[in-house]
Amino acid sequence: MNLILLGPPGAGKGTQARRLEDTRGLVQLSTGDMLRAMVAEGGPLGQQAKEIMAAGKLMPDELMVDMIAERISKSDVKNGFILDGFPRTVAQAEALDKMLEEKGLKLDHVIEMRVVDDALVERVTGRYTCAKCGKGYHDVFEKPKVEGVCDVCGSTEFKRRADDNAETVTTRLAQYHQQTAPILPYYQGRGVLKTVDGMADIDDVTKEIEAILAG
Ligand code: ADP
Ligand code: ZN
């Protein structure tokens, strides 16, 4: 099963994608995480990505599609993938469709996670992850059971994304409304679009998504 989780920054895409990895054996393809890994590795492409991301801009479509194509060819993606953070423009959606068609793959569901803007700034500025295992947390909404200790792996080191501050969130949100929201009618036209209430509790959002997947 191949899915796209679509929604503004902080909508809960990563949170839900990680749950679907555990329950359905799908592979989460967070293009943001993939790019950040590329930046951390250094190299000319990483340097280019770093500059573009620091400016809050988008990567060239071709680079992104190639990166995804390479990843979904790997054997661990046999049960399917969850794209999180891509596509972000109609042009990217079209490029993705073309690439998938060439590979004989299809999208089963595109799930829009709808959350009001006011809630997003608080979600994004409060989020952090375990530096060791990547488990996501939030200062208010999802604290570790023991303060300062990861529930999953026991690590005491956590990290925050450099771009998760109030200013960039506002820019990223505006970009979402201008460039990404027009994808919704595109997928609606293809009959694969479903919408869930991303304002609900994390567990309730999971239930809504499960209901869609159970079809
Ligand atoms: P995205 O991947 O869409 O940018 P995340 O999954 O990182 O969003 O979620 C952003 C933050 O909001 C995280 O800290 C997460 O714990 C929290 N969060 C996610 N879903 C919900 C929800 N339904 N209700 C409250 N907080 C949530
Ligand atoms: Zn951990």
mmCIF file of C-alpha atoms and ligand atoms in Angstrom:
data_model
loop_
_atom_site.group_PDB
_atom_site.id
_atom_site.type_symbol
_atom_site.label_atom_id
_atom_site.label_comp_id
_atom_site.label_asym_id
_atom_site.label_seq_id
_atom_site.Cartn_x
_atom_site.Cartn_y
_atom_site.Cartn_z
ATOM 1 C CA MET A 1 0.000 0.000 0.000
ATOM 2 C CA ASN A 2 1.379 3.387 -1.003
ATOM 3 C CA LEU A 3 0.242 6.522 0.803
ATOM 4 C CA ILE A 4 0.854 10.228 0.927
ATOM 5 C CA LEU A 5 0.256 12.179 4.124
ATOM 6 C CA LEU A 6 -0.431 15.752 3.171
ATOM 7 C CA GLY A 7 -0.747 18.685 5.521
ATOM 8 C CA PRO A 8 0.963 21.813 6.829
ATOM 9 C CA PRO A 9 4.087 21.623 9.016
ATOM 10 C CA GLY A 10 3.037 20.316 12.415
ATOM 11 C CA ALA A 11 -0.130 18.621 11.164
ATOM 12 C CA GLY A 12 1.069 15.310 12.590
ATOM 13 C CA LYS A 13 2.316 13.599 9.429
ATOM 14 C CA GLY A 14 5.518 12.298 10.974
ATOM 15 C CA THR A 15 3.727 11.168 14.133
ATOM 16 C CA GLN A 16 1.169 9.149 12.192
ATOM 17 C CA ALA A 17 3.673 7.847 9.637
ATOM 18 C CA ARG A 18 5.798 6.309 12.383
ATOM 19 C CA ARG A 19 2.740 4.536 13.752
ATOM 20 C CA LEU A 20 1.891 3.145 10.316
ATOM 21 C CA GLU A 21 5.440 1.873 9.978
ATOM 22 C CA ASP A 22 4.950 -0.136 13.167
ATOM 23 C CA THR A 23 1.439 -1.405 12.458
ATOM 24 C CA ARG A 24 1.584 -1.973 8.705
ATOM 25 C CA GLY A 25 5.231 -2.503 7.885
ATOM 26 C CA LEU A 26 5.259 0.489 5.583
ATOM 27 C CA VAL A 27 8.360 2.614 5.128
ATOM 28 C CA GLN A 28 8.144 6.301 5.948
ATOM 29 C CA LEU A 29 9.821 8.489 3.377
ATOM 30 C CA SER A 30 10.217 11.864 4.992
ATOM 31 C CA THR A 31 11.870 13.917 2.300
ATOM 32 C CA GLY A 32 12.812 16.491 4.960
ATOM 33 C CA ASP A 33 14.650 13.834 6.993
ATOM 34 C CA MET A 34 16.311 12.509 3.848
ATOM 35 C CA LEU A 35 17.517 15.996 2.960
ATOM 36 C CA ARG A 36 18.727 16.725 6.475
ATOM 37 C CA ALA A 37 20.703 13.473 6.395
ATOM 38 C CA MET A 38 22.226 14.567 3.097
ATOM 39 C CA VAL A 39 23.198 17.931 4.640
ATOM 40 C CA ALA A 40 24.770 16.187 7.647
ATOM 41 C CA GLU A 41 26.870 14.015 5.339
ATOM 42 C CA GLY A 42 28.299 17.149 3.730
ATOM 43 C CA GLY A 43 29.361 16.970 0.104
ATOM 44 C CA PRO A 44 28.369 19.372 -2.691
ATOM 45 C CA LEU A 45 24.739 18.238 -2.927
ATOM 46 C CA GLY A 46 24.403 18.483 0.853
ATOM 47 C CA GLN A 47 25.846 21.980 0.821
ATOM 48 C CA GLN A 48 23.403 23.029 -1.905
ATOM 49 C CA ALA A 49 20.521 21.539 0.060
ATOM 50 C CA LYS A 50 21.659 23.317 3.218
ATOM 51 C CA GLU A 51 21.578 26.732 1.577
ATOM 52 C CA ILE A 52 18.193 26.168 -0.006
ATOM 53 C CA MET A 53 16.640 24.881 3.228
ATOM 54 C CA ALA A 54 18.164 27.659 5.361
ATOM 55 C CA ALA A 55 16.412 30.132 3.072
ATOM 56 C CA GLY A 56 13.135 28.215 3.521
ATOM 57 C CA LYS A 57 12.987 27.465 -0.206
ATOM 58 C CA LEU A 58 12.136 24.273 -2.083
ATOM 59 C CA MET A 59 14.594 21.834 -3.669
ATOM 60 C CA PRO A 60 14.539 21.300 -7.446
ATOM 61 C CA ASP A 61 11.759 18.841 -8.343
ATOM 62 C CA GLU A 62 14.036 16.534 -10.273
ATOM 63 C CA LEU A 63 16.407 16.088 -7.350
ATOM 64 C CA MET A 64 13.530 15.188 -5.053
ATOM 65 C CA VAL A 65 11.911 12.703 -7.428
ATOM 66 C CA ASP A 66 15.256 11.003 -8.066
ATOM 67 C CA MET A 67 15.871 10.737 -4.341
ATOM 68 C CA ILE A 68 12.458 9.105 -3.810
ATOM 69 C CA ALA A 69 12.792 6.792 -6.814
ATOM 70 C CA GLU A 70 16.100 5.516 -5.490
ATOM 71 C CA ARG A 71 14.673 4.935 -2.030
ATOM 72 C CA ILE A 72 11.519 3.064 -3.094
ATOM 73 C CA SER A 73 13.578 0.684 -5.235
ATOM 74 C CA LYS A 74 15.135 -0.797 -2.095
ATOM 75 C CA SER A 75 13.898 -4.171 -0.895
ATOM 76 C CA ASP A 76 12.632 -2.991 2.517
ATOM 77 C CA VAL A 77 9.859 -1.044 0.766
ATOM 78 C CA LYS A 78 8.103 -4.266 -0.277
ATOM 79 C CA ASN A 79 4.929 -3.537 1.756
ATOM 80 C CA GLY A 80 4.688 0.004 0.488
ATOM 81 C CA PHE A 81 5.638 3.537 1.481
ATOM 82 C CA ILE A 82 4.273 6.607 3.207
ATOM 83 C CA LEU A 83 5.415 9.843 1.659
ATOM 84 C CA ASP A 84 5.591 12.643 4.210
ATOM 85 C CA GLY A 85 6.600 16.110 3.060
ATOM 86 C CA PHE A 86 6.359 15.431 -0.651
ATOM 87 C CA PRO A 87 4.900 16.523 -3.044
ATOM 88 C CA ARG A 88 4.693 20.201 -2.145
ATOM 89 C CA THR A 89 3.629 21.626 -5.486
ATOM 90 C CA VAL A 90 1.354 20.467 -8.292
ATOM 91 C CA ALA A 91 4.438 20.166 -10.513
ATOM 92 C CA GLN A 92 5.982 17.780 -7.977
ATOM 93 C CA ALA A 93 2.740 15.779 -7.793
ATOM 94 C CA GLU A 94 2.811 15.402 -11.571
ATOM 95 C CA ALA A 95 6.491 14.420 -11.583
ATOM 96 C CA LEU A 96 5.799 11.874 -8.855
ATOM 97 C CA ASP A 97 2.867 10.362 -10.755
ATOM 98 C CA LYS A 98 5.017 10.011 -13.842
ATOM 99 C CA MET A 99 7.842 8.328 -11.933
ATOM 100 C CA LEU A 100 5.455 5.919 -10.170
ATOM 101 C CA GLU A 101 3.764 5.041 -13.429
ATOM 102 C CA GLU A 102 7.132 4.234 -14.983
ATOM 103 C CA LYS A 103 7.815 1.898 -12.077
ATOM 104 C CA GLY A 104 4.367 0.306 -12.349
ATOM 105 C CA LEU A 105 3.390 1.622 -8.899
ATOM 106 C CA LYS A 106 0.276 3.470 -7.805
ATOM 107 C CA LEU A 107 -0.898 5.651 -4.941
ATOM 108 C CA ASP A 108 -3.657 4.034 -2.893
ATOM 109 C CA HIS A 109 -4.606 6.987 -0.712
ATOM 110 C CA VAL A 110 -3.644 10.611 -0.302
ATOM 111 C CA ILE A 111 -4.639 11.609 3.218
ATOM 112 C CA GLU A 112 -5.021 15.270 3.997
ATOM 113 C CA MET A 113 -4.483 16.115 7.671
ATOM 114 C CA ARG A 114 -6.447 19.263 8.352
ATOM 115 C CA VAL A 115 -5.310 21.508 11.221
ATOM 116 C CA VAL A 116 -5.993 25.219 11.786
ATOM 117 C CA ASP A 117 -2.970 27.520 11.462
ATOM 118 C CA ASP A 118 -3.154 28.769 15.047
ATOM 119 C CA ALA A 119 -2.447 25.290 16.413
ATOM 120 C CA LEU A 120 0.515 24.653 14.143
ATOM 121 C CA VAL A 121 2.957 27.202 15.511
ATOM 122 C CA GLU A 122 2.632 25.751 19.008
ATOM 123 C CA ARG A 123 3.010 22.203 17.718
ATOM 124 C CA VAL A 124 6.084 22.925 15.649
ATOM 125 C CA THR A 125 7.927 25.139 18.126
ATOM 126 C CA GLY A 126 7.337 22.567 20.906
ATOM 127 C CA ARG A 127 8.455 19.451 19.077
ATOM 128 C CA TYR A 128 11.716 17.565 19.490
ATOM 129 C CA THR A 129 13.021 14.075 18.870
ATOM 130 C CA CYS A 130 15.245 11.535 20.569
ATOM 131 C CA ALA A 131 18.760 12.014 19.194
ATOM 132 C CA LYS A 132 19.340 8.261 19.239
ATOM 133 C CA CYS A 133 16.162 6.542 17.985
ATOM 134 C CA GLY A 134 14.235 9.433 16.439
ATOM 135 C CA LYS A 135 11.082 9.064 18.556
ATOM 136 C CA GLY A 136 9.145 12.334 18.429
ATOM 137 C CA TYR A 137 8.033 14.281 21.500
ATOM 138 C CA HIS A 138 6.379 17.573 22.334
ATOM 139 C CA ASP A 139 6.867 19.953 25.283
ATOM 140 C CA VAL A 140 3.118 19.920 25.990
ATOM 141 C CA PHE A 141 1.366 17.251 23.886
ATOM 142 C CA GLU A 142 3.665 14.246 24.080
ATOM 143 C CA LYS A 143 6.158 14.267 26.928
ATOM 144 C CA PRO A 144 8.365 11.292 27.768
ATOM 145 C CA LYS A 145 7.043 9.271 30.721
ATOM 146 C CA VAL A 146 10.176 10.090 32.711
ATOM 147 C CA GLU A 147 11.364 13.637 32.126
ATOM 148 C CA GLY A 148 14.520 13.793 30.015
ATOM 149 C CA VAL A 149 14.559 10.048 29.215
ATOM 150 C CA CYS A 150 13.383 8.549 25.916
ATOM 151 C CA ASP A 151 10.485 6.092 26.391
ATOM 152 C CA VAL A 152 11.726 3.880 23.593
ATOM 153 C CA CYS A 153 15.497 3.647 23.980
ATOM 154 C CA GLY A 154 16.371 5.303 27.304
ATOM 155 C CA SER A 155 18.596 7.925 25.716
ATOM 156 C CA THR A 156 18.869 11.285 27.493
ATOM 157 C CA GLU A 157 19.826 13.242 24.399
ATOM 158 C CA PHE A 158 17.237 15.037 22.339
ATOM 159 C CA LYS A 159 17.338 17.409 19.419
ATOM 160 C CA ARG A 160 15.260 20.153 17.881
ATOM 161 C CA ARG A 161 15.182 21.149 14.240
ATOM 162 C CA ALA A 162 16.909 24.455 13.504
ATOM 163 C CA ASP A 163 13.963 25.558 11.361
ATOM 164 C CA ASP A 164 11.303 24.843 14.000
ATOM 165 C CA ASN A 165 11.061 28.426 15.200
ATOM 166 C CA ALA A 166 8.110 30.806 15.013
ATOM 167 C CA GLU A 167 9.481 32.831 12.075
ATOM 168 C CA THR A 168 10.193 29.961 9.696
ATOM 169 C CA VAL A 169 6.952 28.240 10.631
ATOM 170 C CA THR A 170 5.042 31.295 9.482
ATOM 171 C CA THR A 171 6.922 31.282 6.161
ATOM 172 C CA ARG A 172 6.449 27.529 5.737
ATOM 173 C CA LEU A 173 2.744 27.875 6.456
ATOM 174 C CA ALA A 174 2.285 30.616 3.889
ATOM 175 C CA GLN A 175 4.146 28.450 1.402
ATOM 176 C CA TYR A 176 1.883 25.521 2.222
ATOM 177 C CA HIS A 177 -1.249 27.544 1.523
ATOM 178 C CA GLN A 178 0.098 29.043 -1.693
ATOM 179 C CA GLN A 179 1.942 26.132 -3.252
ATOM 180 C CA THR A 180 0.900 22.890 -1.595
ATOM 181 C CA ALA A 181 -2.839 23.295 -0.998
ATOM 182 C CA PRO A 182 -3.510 23.369 -4.792
ATOM 183 C CA ILE A 183 -2.441 19.700 -4.824
ATOM 184 C CA LEU A 184 -5.642 18.779 -2.993
ATOM 185 C CA PRO A 185 -7.956 19.320 -5.983
ATOM 186 C CA TYR A 186 -5.372 17.566 -8.159
ATOM 187 C CA TYR A 187 -5.643 14.355 -6.119
ATOM 188 C CA GLN A 188 -9.375 14.843 -5.631
ATOM 189 C CA GLY A 189 -9.662 14.663 -9.399
ATOM 190 C CA ARG A 190 -7.809 11.365 -9.340
ATOM 191 C CA GLY A 191 -10.225 9.981 -6.755
ATOM 192 C CA VAL A 192 -7.590 9.191 -4.108
ATOM 193 C CA LEU A 193 -8.043 12.097 -1.684
ATOM 194 C CA LYS A 194 -9.318 11.506 1.875
ATOM 195 C CA THR A 195 -9.387 14.062 4.687
ATOM 196 C CA VAL A 196 -8.931 13.501 8.429
ATOM 197 C CA ASP A 197 -9.369 15.884 11.338
ATOM 198 C CA GLY A 198 -5.807 16.567 12.443
ATOM 199 C CA MET A 199 -7.080 18.610 15.409
ATOM 200 C CA ALA A 200 -8.216 15.439 17.160
ATOM 201 C CA ASP A 201 -6.052 13.564 19.699
ATOM 202 C CA ILE A 202 -3.153 11.615 18.237
ATOM 203 C CA ASP A 203 -4.864 8.246 18.908
ATOM 204 C CA ASP A 204 -8.116 9.407 17.318
ATOM 205 C CA VAL A 205 -6.305 10.578 14.202
ATOM 206 C CA THR A 206 -4.692 7.132 13.976
ATOM 207 C CA LYS A 207 -8.146 5.527 14.189
ATOM 208 C CA GLU A 208 -9.473 7.755 11.409
ATOM 209 C CA ILE A 209 -6.545 6.825 9.188
ATOM 210 C CA GLU A 210 -6.939 3.127 9.974
ATOM 211 C CA ALA A 211 -10.597 3.341 8.951
ATOM 212 C CA ILE A 212 -9.582 4.768 5.578
ATOM 213 C CA LEU A 213 -6.959 2.085 5.028
ATOM 214 C CA ALA A 214 -9.451 -0.634 5.969
ATOM 215 C CA GLY A 215 -11.544 0.916 3.196
HETATM 216 P P1 ADP B 1 4.553 17.071 10.703
HETATM 217 O O1 ADP B 1 5.332 15.812 10.436
HETATM 218 O O2 ADP B 1 3.222 17.096 9.985
HETATM 219 O O3 ADP B 1 5.313 18.332 10.495
HETATM 220 P P2 ADP B 1 4.674 16.163 13.491
HETATM 221 O O4 ADP B 1 4.183 14.771 13.368
HETATM 222 O O5 ADP B 1 6.135 16.389 13.709
HETATM 223 O O6 ADP B 1 4.142 17.050 12.252
HETATM 224 O O7 ADP B 1 3.855 16.844 14.669
HETATM 225 C C1 ADP B 1 4.231 18.126 15.170
HETATM 226 C C2 ADP B 1 4.142 18.139 16.699
HETATM 227 O O8 ADP B 1 2.769 18.102 17.086
HETATM 228 C C3 ADP B 1 4.811 16.939 17.333
HETATM 229 O O9 ADP B 1 5.517 17.406 18.478
HETATM 230 C C4 ADP B 1 3.684 16.024 17.760
HETATM 231 O O10 ADP B 1 3.970 15.345 18.981
HETATM 232 C C5 ADP B 1 2.519 16.969 17.911
HETATM 233 N N1 ADP B 1 1.300 16.364 17.413
HETATM 234 C C6 ADP B 1 1.155 15.562 16.331
HETATM 235 N N2 ADP B 1 -0.133 15.214 16.160
HETATM 236 C C7 ADP B 1 -0.829 15.823 17.158
HETATM 237 C C8 ADP B 1 -2.213 15.851 17.555
HETATM 238 N N3 ADP B 1 -3.152 15.180 16.875
HETATM 239 N N4 ADP B 1 -2.540 16.569 18.651
HETATM 240 C C9 ADP B 1 -1.579 17.243 19.358
HETATM 241 N N5 ADP B 1 -0.279 17.268 19.034
HETATM 242 C C10 ADP B 1 0.110 16.551 17.959
HETATM 243 ZN ZN ZN B 2 15.040 7.120 21.833
#
